[in-house]
Structure formats: structure tokens, C-alpha cells
Coordinates of C-alpha atoms and ligand atoms in Angstrom, one line a residue:
M13 CA 188.7 130.1 170.3
F14 CA 190.5 131.1 167.6
I15 CA 193.5 130.5 170.0
K16 CA 192.1 127.5 171.4
S17 CA 192.1 126.2 168.1
V18 CA 195.2 127.0 166.8
F19 CA 196.3 125.3 170.0
N20 CA 194.6 122.3 169.8
M21 CA 196.3 121.7 166.1
L22 CA 199.8 122.4 166.9
F23 CA 199.0 120.1 170.5
F24 CA 197.9 117.3 168.3
T25 CA 200.6 117.9 165.6
V26 CA 202.9 117.6 168.2
I27 CA 201.3 114.4 170.0
F28 CA 200.8 112.6 166.5
M29 CA 204.6 113.0 165.3
T30 CA 205.9 111.9 168.6
C31 CA 203.4 109.0 168.7
S32 CA 204.7 108.1 165.1
E33 CA 208.1 108.0 165.2
K34 CA 207.4 106.1 168.5
E35 CA 205.5 103.6 166.4
K36 CA 207.7 103.1 163.5
T37 CA 210.7 102.6 165.9
L38 CA 208.5 99.7 167.7
Q39 CA 207.6 98.7 164.3
E40 CA 211.4 98.4 163.5
E41 CA 212.1 96.9 166.7
N42 CA 209.1 94.3 165.4
I43 CA 207.2 95.2 168.7
I44 CA 203.5 95.6 168.6
N45 CA 201.6 98.1 166.3
I46 CA 200.5 100.6 169.2
T47 CA 198.1 102.1 166.5
E48 CA 195.2 99.6 167.4
P49 CA 192.1 101.1 168.3
K50 CA 191.2 101.4 172.1
T51 CA 187.3 100.3 171.9
P52 CA 186.7 98.5 174.9
L53 CA 185.4 95.0 173.3
K54 CA 182.3 95.3 176.2
N55 CA 181.1 98.5 174.9
A56 CA 181.3 97.2 171.3
T57 CA 178.4 94.0 172.3
K58 CA 175.0 94.1 173.5
T59 CA 174.0 90.9 173.4
F60 CA 176.6 88.8 175.7
F61 CA 179.2 88.9 178.1
V62 CA 182.8 89.6 177.0
G63 CA 184.6 87.6 180.1
M64 CA 188.4 87.4 181.3
A65 CA 189.9 84.5 183.1
V66 CA 191.4 86.3 186.3
R67 CA 193.8 85.4 189.9
A68 CA 192.7 86.7 193.3
N69 CA 196.0 88.5 193.3
R70 CA 195.5 90.4 190.3
L71 CA 192.9 92.3 191.3
E72 CA 194.2 95.0 193.3
D73 CA 192.6 98.4 193.2
G74 CA 194.7 100.5 190.5
S75 CA 196.5 97.5 189.2
E76 CA 196.9 97.4 185.5
Y77 CA 194.8 94.4 185.5
D78 CA 192.3 95.8 187.7
K79 CA 192.1 98.8 185.0
I80 CA 191.6 96.7 181.9
I81 CA 188.8 94.5 183.2
K82 CA 187.0 97.5 184.7
R83 CA 187.5 98.9 180.6
E84 CA 187.1 95.9 178.9
Y85 CA 184.7 93.1 180.7
E86 CA 181.7 92.5 181.8
S87 CA 182.3 88.9 183.2
I88 CA 184.9 86.8 184.6
T89 CA 186.1 83.9 185.6
A90 CA 188.2 82.3 188.3
E91 CA 191.9 80.9 186.1
Y92 CA 192.0 78.1 188.7
E93 CA 190.9 79.3 192.6
M94 CA 187.5 78.1 192.2
K95 CA 188.8 74.4 191.5
M96 CA 188.1 71.6 194.0
N97 CA 191.7 71.2 194.9
V98 CA 192.3 75.2 195.8
I99 CA 188.7 75.0 197.9
L100 CA 189.0 71.9 199.7
P101 CA 192.4 70.5 199.9
S102 CA 191.9 68.1 202.9
K103 CA 188.5 66.7 203.8
G104 CA 186.6 69.3 206.0
N105 CA 188.7 71.9 205.3
Y106 CA 187.5 74.5 203.1
N107 CA 189.7 77.5 201.5
W108 CA 187.2 80.0 200.4
S109 CA 189.6 82.8 200.3
N110 CA 190.6 83.2 197.0
A111 CA 187.4 82.3 195.7
D112 CA 185.7 85.1 197.8
K113 CA 188.0 87.8 196.7
I114 CA 187.0 87.1 193.4
V115 CA 183.6 86.7 193.8
D116 CA 183.5 90.0 195.9
Y117 CA 185.6 91.9 193.4
A118 CA 182.8 91.1 190.7
I119 CA 180.2 92.2 192.8
A120 CA 182.1 95.5 193.8
N121 CA 182.1 96.3 190.1
G122 CA 179.1 95.0 188.7
L123 CA 181.0 92.1 186.8
N124 CA 178.9 88.7 186.5
V125 CA 180.6 85.8 187.9
H126 CA 181.3 81.7 185.8
G127 CA 182.0 79.5 188.2
H128 CA 185.1 76.7 186.7
A129 CA 185.1 74.3 187.8
L130 CA 183.3 71.9 190.0
I131 CA 184.3 68.3 189.0
W132 CA 187.6 68.5 186.7
H133 CA 189.9 65.6 186.8
E134 CA 193.4 67.9 186.9
S135 CA 191.8 69.5 189.9
T136 CA 190.8 66.7 192.3
P137 CA 192.2 66.9 195.4
E138 CA 194.5 64.3 196.7
W139 CA 192.5 63.1 199.7
L140 CA 189.6 62.1 197.2
E141 CA 191.9 60.7 194.6
N142 CA 192.7 58.3 196.8
Y143 CA 189.9 58.2 198.9
S144 CA 189.6 55.7 201.6
G145 CA 185.6 55.1 202.4
T146 CA 183.4 53.6 200.5
D147 CA 181.5 54.6 197.1
E148 CA 178.5 55.9 199.0
E149 CA 180.8 57.9 201.4
F150 CA 182.7 59.8 198.4
E151 CA 179.3 60.2 196.6
Q152 CA 178.1 61.9 199.8
E153 CA 181.6 64.1 200.2
I154 CA 181.1 65.1 196.2
K155 CA 177.3 66.3 197.0
E156 CA 178.3 68.0 200.0
Y157 CA 181.1 69.9 198.3
I158 CA 179.0 70.8 195.5
T159 CA 176.1 72.1 197.9
N160 CA 178.2 74.1 200.0
V161 CA 180.1 76.0 197.0
L162 CA 176.3 76.8 195.4
Q163 CA 175.2 77.8 198.5
R164 CA 178.0 80.0 199.5
Y165 CA 177.7 81.8 196.0
K166 CA 173.8 81.4 195.4
G167 CA 172.9 84.8 193.9
K168 CA 176.5 85.9 193.2
V169 CA 178.0 83.3 190.6
T170 CA 175.2 83.2 187.9
S171 CA 176.5 79.8 185.9
W172 CA 178.8 76.5 186.9
D173 CA 180.9 74.4 184.7
V174 CA 179.4 71.5 186.6
I175 CA 182.0 68.7 184.4
N176 CA 184.5 69.9 182.8
E177 CA 186.5 67.5 180.5
G178 CA 184.2 64.4 181.0
V179 CA 184.8 62.9 177.5
N180 CA 187.6 60.8 176.4
N181 CA 189.8 62.1 173.4
S182 CA 189.4 59.1 171.2
G183 CA 186.6 56.7 171.0
G184 CA 183.8 59.2 172.3
T185 CA 184.0 57.6 175.6
L186 CA 183.6 58.7 179.2
R187 CA 187.3 59.5 180.8
N188 CA 187.9 57.0 183.7
T189 CA 188.1 59.4 186.4
V190 CA 187.7 58.4 190.2
F191 CA 184.2 60.5 189.8
R192 CA 183.1 58.0 187.4
Q193 CA 184.6 55.0 189.0
R194 CA 182.7 55.9 192.7
M195 CA 179.9 57.2 191.3
G196 CA 179.6 55.0 188.6
D197 CA 178.4 55.9 184.7
D198 CA 175.9 58.7 185.3
Y199 CA 178.0 60.6 187.7
M200 CA 177.9 63.5 185.8
A201 CA 173.8 63.4 185.9
K202 CA 174.0 63.3 189.5
C203 CA 176.5 66.1 189.8
L204 CA 174.1 68.4 187.6
Q205 CA 171.3 67.3 189.6
F206 CA 173.2 68.2 193.3
A207 CA 173.8 72.0 192.1
R208 CA 170.5 72.7 190.5
D209 CA 169.2 71.2 194.0
A210 CA 171.5 73.7 195.8
D211 CA 171.0 77.0 193.7
P212 CA 168.0 76.5 191.4
N213 CA 168.8 79.7 189.9
A214 CA 172.2 78.6 188.9
M215 CA 172.6 77.7 185.3
L216 CA 174.6 74.7 184.5
F217 CA 177.2 73.9 181.8
Y218 CA 179.4 71.0 180.4
N219 CA 182.3 72.4 179.3
D220 CA 185.4 70.7 177.1
Y221 CA 188.0 70.8 174.6
G222 CA 188.5 69.9 171.2
M223 CA 184.6 70.3 170.2
C224 CA 184.9 71.8 166.9
T225 CA 187.9 69.1 165.7
N226 CA 187.0 65.9 167.3
I227 CA 183.7 64.7 166.0
S228 CA 183.5 61.3 168.4
K229 CA 184.2 63.8 171.3
Q230 CA 181.8 66.0 170.0
N231 CA 179.1 63.2 169.1
K232 CA 179.3 61.9 172.9
V233 CA 178.9 65.0 174.4
F234 CA 175.6 65.9 172.6
D235 CA 174.6 62.0 173.1
L236 CA 174.9 62.7 177.0
V237 CA 173.1 65.8 176.3
A238 CA 170.3 64.3 175.0
D239 CA 170.0 61.8 177.2
W240 CA 170.2 64.0 180.3
K241 CA 167.5 65.9 178.5
N242 CA 165.6 63.0 177.9
R243 CA 165.6 62.3 181.6
N244 CA 165.1 66.1 183.1
I245 CA 168.6 66.1 183.9
P246 CA 169.0 69.9 184.4
I247 CA 172.0 71.1 181.9
D248 CA 171.5 74.8 180.5
G249 CA 174.8 75.1 178.6
I250 CA 177.2 73.9 176.7
G251 CA 181.2 75.2 176.9
Y252 CA 183.7 74.9 174.1
Q253 CA 186.9 76.0 175.4
M254 CA 188.7 77.2 172.4
H255 CA 191.9 76.7 172.9
I256 CA 192.8 77.1 169.2
S257 CA 195.6 78.1 167.1
Y258 CA 195.9 80.3 164.0
L259 CA 195.7 77.4 161.7
K260 CA 193.0 75.1 163.0
P261 CA 190.2 74.6 163.4
I262 CA 189.0 76.4 160.6
R263 CA 186.5 78.2 160.2
Q264 CA 183.8 75.4 159.0
Q265 CA 184.4 73.4 161.8
I266 CA 183.8 76.0 164.0
E267 CA 180.8 76.8 162.4
I268 CA 179.5 73.4 162.3
A269 CA 179.8 72.8 165.7
T270 CA 178.2 76.0 167.1
D271 CA 175.1 75.0 165.0
R272 CA 175.2 71.9 166.8
A273 CA 175.2 73.5 170.4
I274 CA 172.1 75.6 168.8
A275 CA 170.2 73.0 167.4
S276 CA 170.4 71.2 171.2
D277 CA 168.7 74.5 171.8
L278 CA 171.3 75.2 174.8
L279 CA 173.2 78.0 175.9
L280 CA 176.7 78.4 174.1
H281 CA 179.8 79.3 176.1
Y282 CA 183.0 80.1 174.2
S283 CA 184.6 79.7 177.3
E284 CA 188.2 79.5 177.3
L285 CA 189.3 81.4 174.2
D286 CA 193.0 81.8 173.3
I287 CA 194.5 81.6 169.8
R288 CA 198.0 79.9 169.4
T289 CA 200.3 81.9 167.2
N290 CA 203.2 79.2 166.6
P291 CA 201.2 75.8 167.3
N292 CA 204.8 74.6 164.6
N293 CA 207.3 75.9 166.9
D294 CA 208.3 77.9 163.7
I295 CA 208.9 81.7 164.9
T296 CA 211.0 82.9 167.9
V297 CA 209.2 86.7 167.8
L298 CA 205.5 87.5 167.2
T299 CA 205.7 88.4 163.3
E300 CA 203.4 91.1 161.6
E301 CA 202.5 88.0 159.7
R302 CA 201.2 85.9 162.3
A303 CA 199.9 89.0 164.4
I304 CA 197.7 89.5 161.4
A305 CA 197.0 85.8 161.1
Q306 CA 195.9 85.5 164.7
K307 CA 193.7 88.6 164.4
L308 CA 191.7 87.3 161.4
K309 CA 191.4 83.9 163.4
Y310 CA 189.9 86.3 166.4
K311 CA 187.9 88.1 164.1
E312 CA 186.5 85.1 162.6
V313 CA 185.5 83.0 166.2
V314 CA 184.2 86.7 167.4
Q315 CA 181.9 86.7 163.8
I316 CA 180.7 83.2 164.6
Y317 CA 179.6 83.5 168.5
N318 CA 178.2 87.1 167.3
S319 CA 176.0 85.6 164.5
I320 CA 174.2 82.6 166.6
P321 CA 171.0 83.6 167.8
T322 CA 171.0 85.6 170.8
K323 CA 168.8 83.1 172.7
N324 CA 171.9 81.0 172.8
Q325 CA 174.4 83.5 173.6
Y326 CA 175.8 83.8 177.0
A327 CA 179.7 84.8 177.2
L328 CA 182.9 84.7 175.5
T329 CA 185.4 84.9 177.4
I330 CA 189.2 85.0 176.9
W331 CA 191.3 82.8 179.2
G332 CA 194.5 85.5 180.1
M333 CA 194.9 89.0 180.0
K334 CA 198.4 89.4 178.4
D335 CA 200.4 87.1 176.6
D336 CA 203.4 86.4 179.1
D337 CA 200.8 85.2 181.5
S338 CA 199.2 82.4 179.6
W339 CA 198.9 78.9 180.7
L340 CA 200.3 78.1 177.3
L341 CA 203.7 79.1 178.0
P342 CA 204.3 76.5 181.2
H343 CA 201.7 74.1 179.7
H344 CA 203.8 73.9 176.8
N345 CA 207.3 74.1 178.2
N346 CA 207.8 77.4 175.2
D347 CA 207.7 80.6 175.7
N348 CA 207.6 81.6 172.3
E349 CA 203.9 82.0 172.0
W350 CA 201.8 85.1 172.0
P351 CA 197.9 83.7 172.3
L352 CA 196.1 86.6 174.0
L353 CA 195.0 90.2 173.2
Y354 CA 197.4 92.3 175.1
D355 CA 201.4 91.6 175.1
K356 CA 203.5 91.8 177.8
S357 CA 203.5 95.1 178.4
F358 CA 199.5 95.3 178.3
D359 CA 199.9 96.9 175.1
F360 CA 197.2 96.5 172.6
K361 CA 197.6 93.7 169.7
K362 CA 196.1 93.2 166.6
A363 CA 194.6 90.4 168.0
H364 CA 192.5 92.9 170.4
T365 CA 191.3 94.8 167.1
G366 CA 190.5 91.5 165.4
F367 CA 188.1 90.7 168.6
L368 CA 186.3 94.5 168.0
E369 CA 186.3 93.5 164.7
G370 CA 184.6 90.6 164.7
L371 CA 181.3 92.3 166.6
N372 CA 181.0 95.0 164.0
Ligands
XIL30 C1 194.2 76.0 184.0 C2 194.5 77.5 184.1 O1 194.7 78.2 183.3 C3 196.1 77.2 185.0 O2 196.4 78.6 185.5 C4 196.2 76.5 185.9 O3 197.3 76.1 186.5 C5 195.4 74.9 185.3 O4 194.3 75.2 184.5 N1 191.3 73.7 180.3 C6 190.6 74.0 181.5 C7 190.9 75.5 182.4 O5 189.2 73.8 181.6 O6 190.6 75.2 183.8 C8 192.6 74.9 182.3 O7 192.9 76.2 182.9 C9 193.2 75.0 181.4 C10 192.7 73.8 180.3

């Protein structure tokens, strides 16, 4: 017993010294602190799913992504492989392979799947964008698509973003997509109904960005929701994408937008969370100061979500695993961005700790 204690003491002293030296070097090199707590996010929450955006080719058993997903998350969303241009690239030719891989992986590992996204103007396949048939035929194509997807994943995919980004950024008007042009102003209601008819148990969401800061968009979305509810059009939840930065939206804006979703009695999904550290392009390495600012923002967002009534909670999904994978780098054509919870070496960032602290 005594020998074991002495052994343990010596062992941990050596480990501690090695770690603190390594940490010092890393800090000197301005690399993220490695002493962040490693509590898995999913162990810290009981009332909603903590989700991750995934890609099929990163799910091989034993890969670093796989290990982290299994350790940290309870829900996954396909980052792009369940969008229409991937599943139905040409008329009649369904390509389910990557979507199936993602869903099968979830089932094998007991994870929830949130489906994303049935109707999105940025993932409309060419053949539908330039559809040569009549408007009635177009609508039939969309009905068939939604029906096929929902039926294939019935009982496997819990929820769907039926409409993604259907409202313009200014003027509170409907985005003039091919769906609106071909199916009329009420196309979202039609798609929601197609989805409900195909899988009555799937929870149906409207998903959009800028929901905390863009009040004309917020107003329009909640007008649509109220109208759908009045007409008994199925709508279960609303997704706030939460592509935000360490500077904005401020806490109050997030709270007001969140309260509005609660007042409408819908589920609320913070669906694509990432927090930019360099929106003004004023840093070339992730500084300690900026990493802390990001950590505090993660904490704030998670705290707000964690404090809403559990009946309105669904999931809080993070849009990517590690900084250098983020869609924001190519999107802004700038590699100097570190928006996620892990750094490029799969090390925990302060942001991860902020997320954990928000849950406490
Ligand atoms: C992005 C993915 O992250 C990229 O991999 C893909 O190439 C394009 O789409 N809003 C959305 C998401 O609803 O589907 C987008 O995801 C990011 C913005």
C-alpha cells in the first residue's frame, strides 16, 4: 500500500513536471493551453443534445474524429451530404451513399440525427434550378424528393430542416428562390406538409442565420410561423444557425431572439454554432486574449440555451470539429480564423472549456 502510494506520488510528480514544461513551451509558442478540462460535453448536459456537423469520410472507426464524436456528442448533422445537390444531382438519380453512411454511423453508435437541409437555395441541383417542365411538374418533383428522403430515413432521422434560409436579409421579404418562383409564396407551407405526410413523427424545422441581429428577418420568420400555426401547417421548431463572432450579437440580442422562439411555443435549435475570433481580420495568430474572448462568448451562448425551458430545448449543434476544418475559412478566403472548440491538432481550446462552463 505504502509502496503503491509512493509510486503514485513519484509517477504523478514526473507527469506533472513533464506536462507543465510542455505547457510552458506551448504557451511561449502561443499555442493553445493544453490544461483545459476534458469533461465530455455530453456528460455535462441532461436536457438537450450536444451536436456536431460531420462528413461521411471522417467517420472511420478509430479515427480521431470518430473518437471525439463518440466521447463528446449525442447528435450529428451532415455538414453537406444530406443536401439536395448531393442526394439528387440529376433527375431520377438518387445518390444515398454518404447520407446512408452518416445515418448508419449514428445508429451504430446510438446518436441522434438532425437532417439538414431539404430546401436550400444554395444546394439546389442544376437540373432543378433550370427546370424545363411546368410549375406543376416542378412541384411534383419536390414533393417526391421530400417524400423519398423522409421515408428512407423514417425512424432514423429525428428532425429535419425543411426550409433553410428562406427569408431575405433586408426588407423582411421571401427570398426569391426557384422554389418560390415555381411553387408560389406558400411553397414553405407546402414543403412542411409534404414532410409531415411522409414521416408524421419527424420534427420539422425552419432554419436561418442572422436571427438575433436582423430584426426584419426575425419579424418575417415569426410572421410565417404564426401564419403556419393558424392554418395548422406543421412546424415544430426553429433553428438559429448561430454563425456569430466574439463581438456580436451581444447577450441581450441573443436573449431577446431566444425569448421570441420560446413565446411562439416552438422547439429552438441553435443549429450551426461557430464563433469567429477574427471578424475584423486584425490578428494572424489566435492570441490568448482573443481565445479568452471566444471562450466567454461560447459560455454566454451555452448559458442562454441551457437556461431556456426544457420543453423548448432540442439541441445545440456545433458546425465543425476543429478550427482548420471550418467552412468559414474557404467562405471568407482567410485561414486566420479559429471558430471551433478544437485546434488543428485536435487539442481542446479554451472555447471548449467555455462551452462546459456554460452548462454549469
Ligand atoms: C456549409 C458547409 O459547412 C460547407 O461544407 C458546404 O460546402 C456549404 O454549406 N448555412 C447552412 C449550412 O445552413 O448548410 C452551411 O454549411 C453553412 C451556412
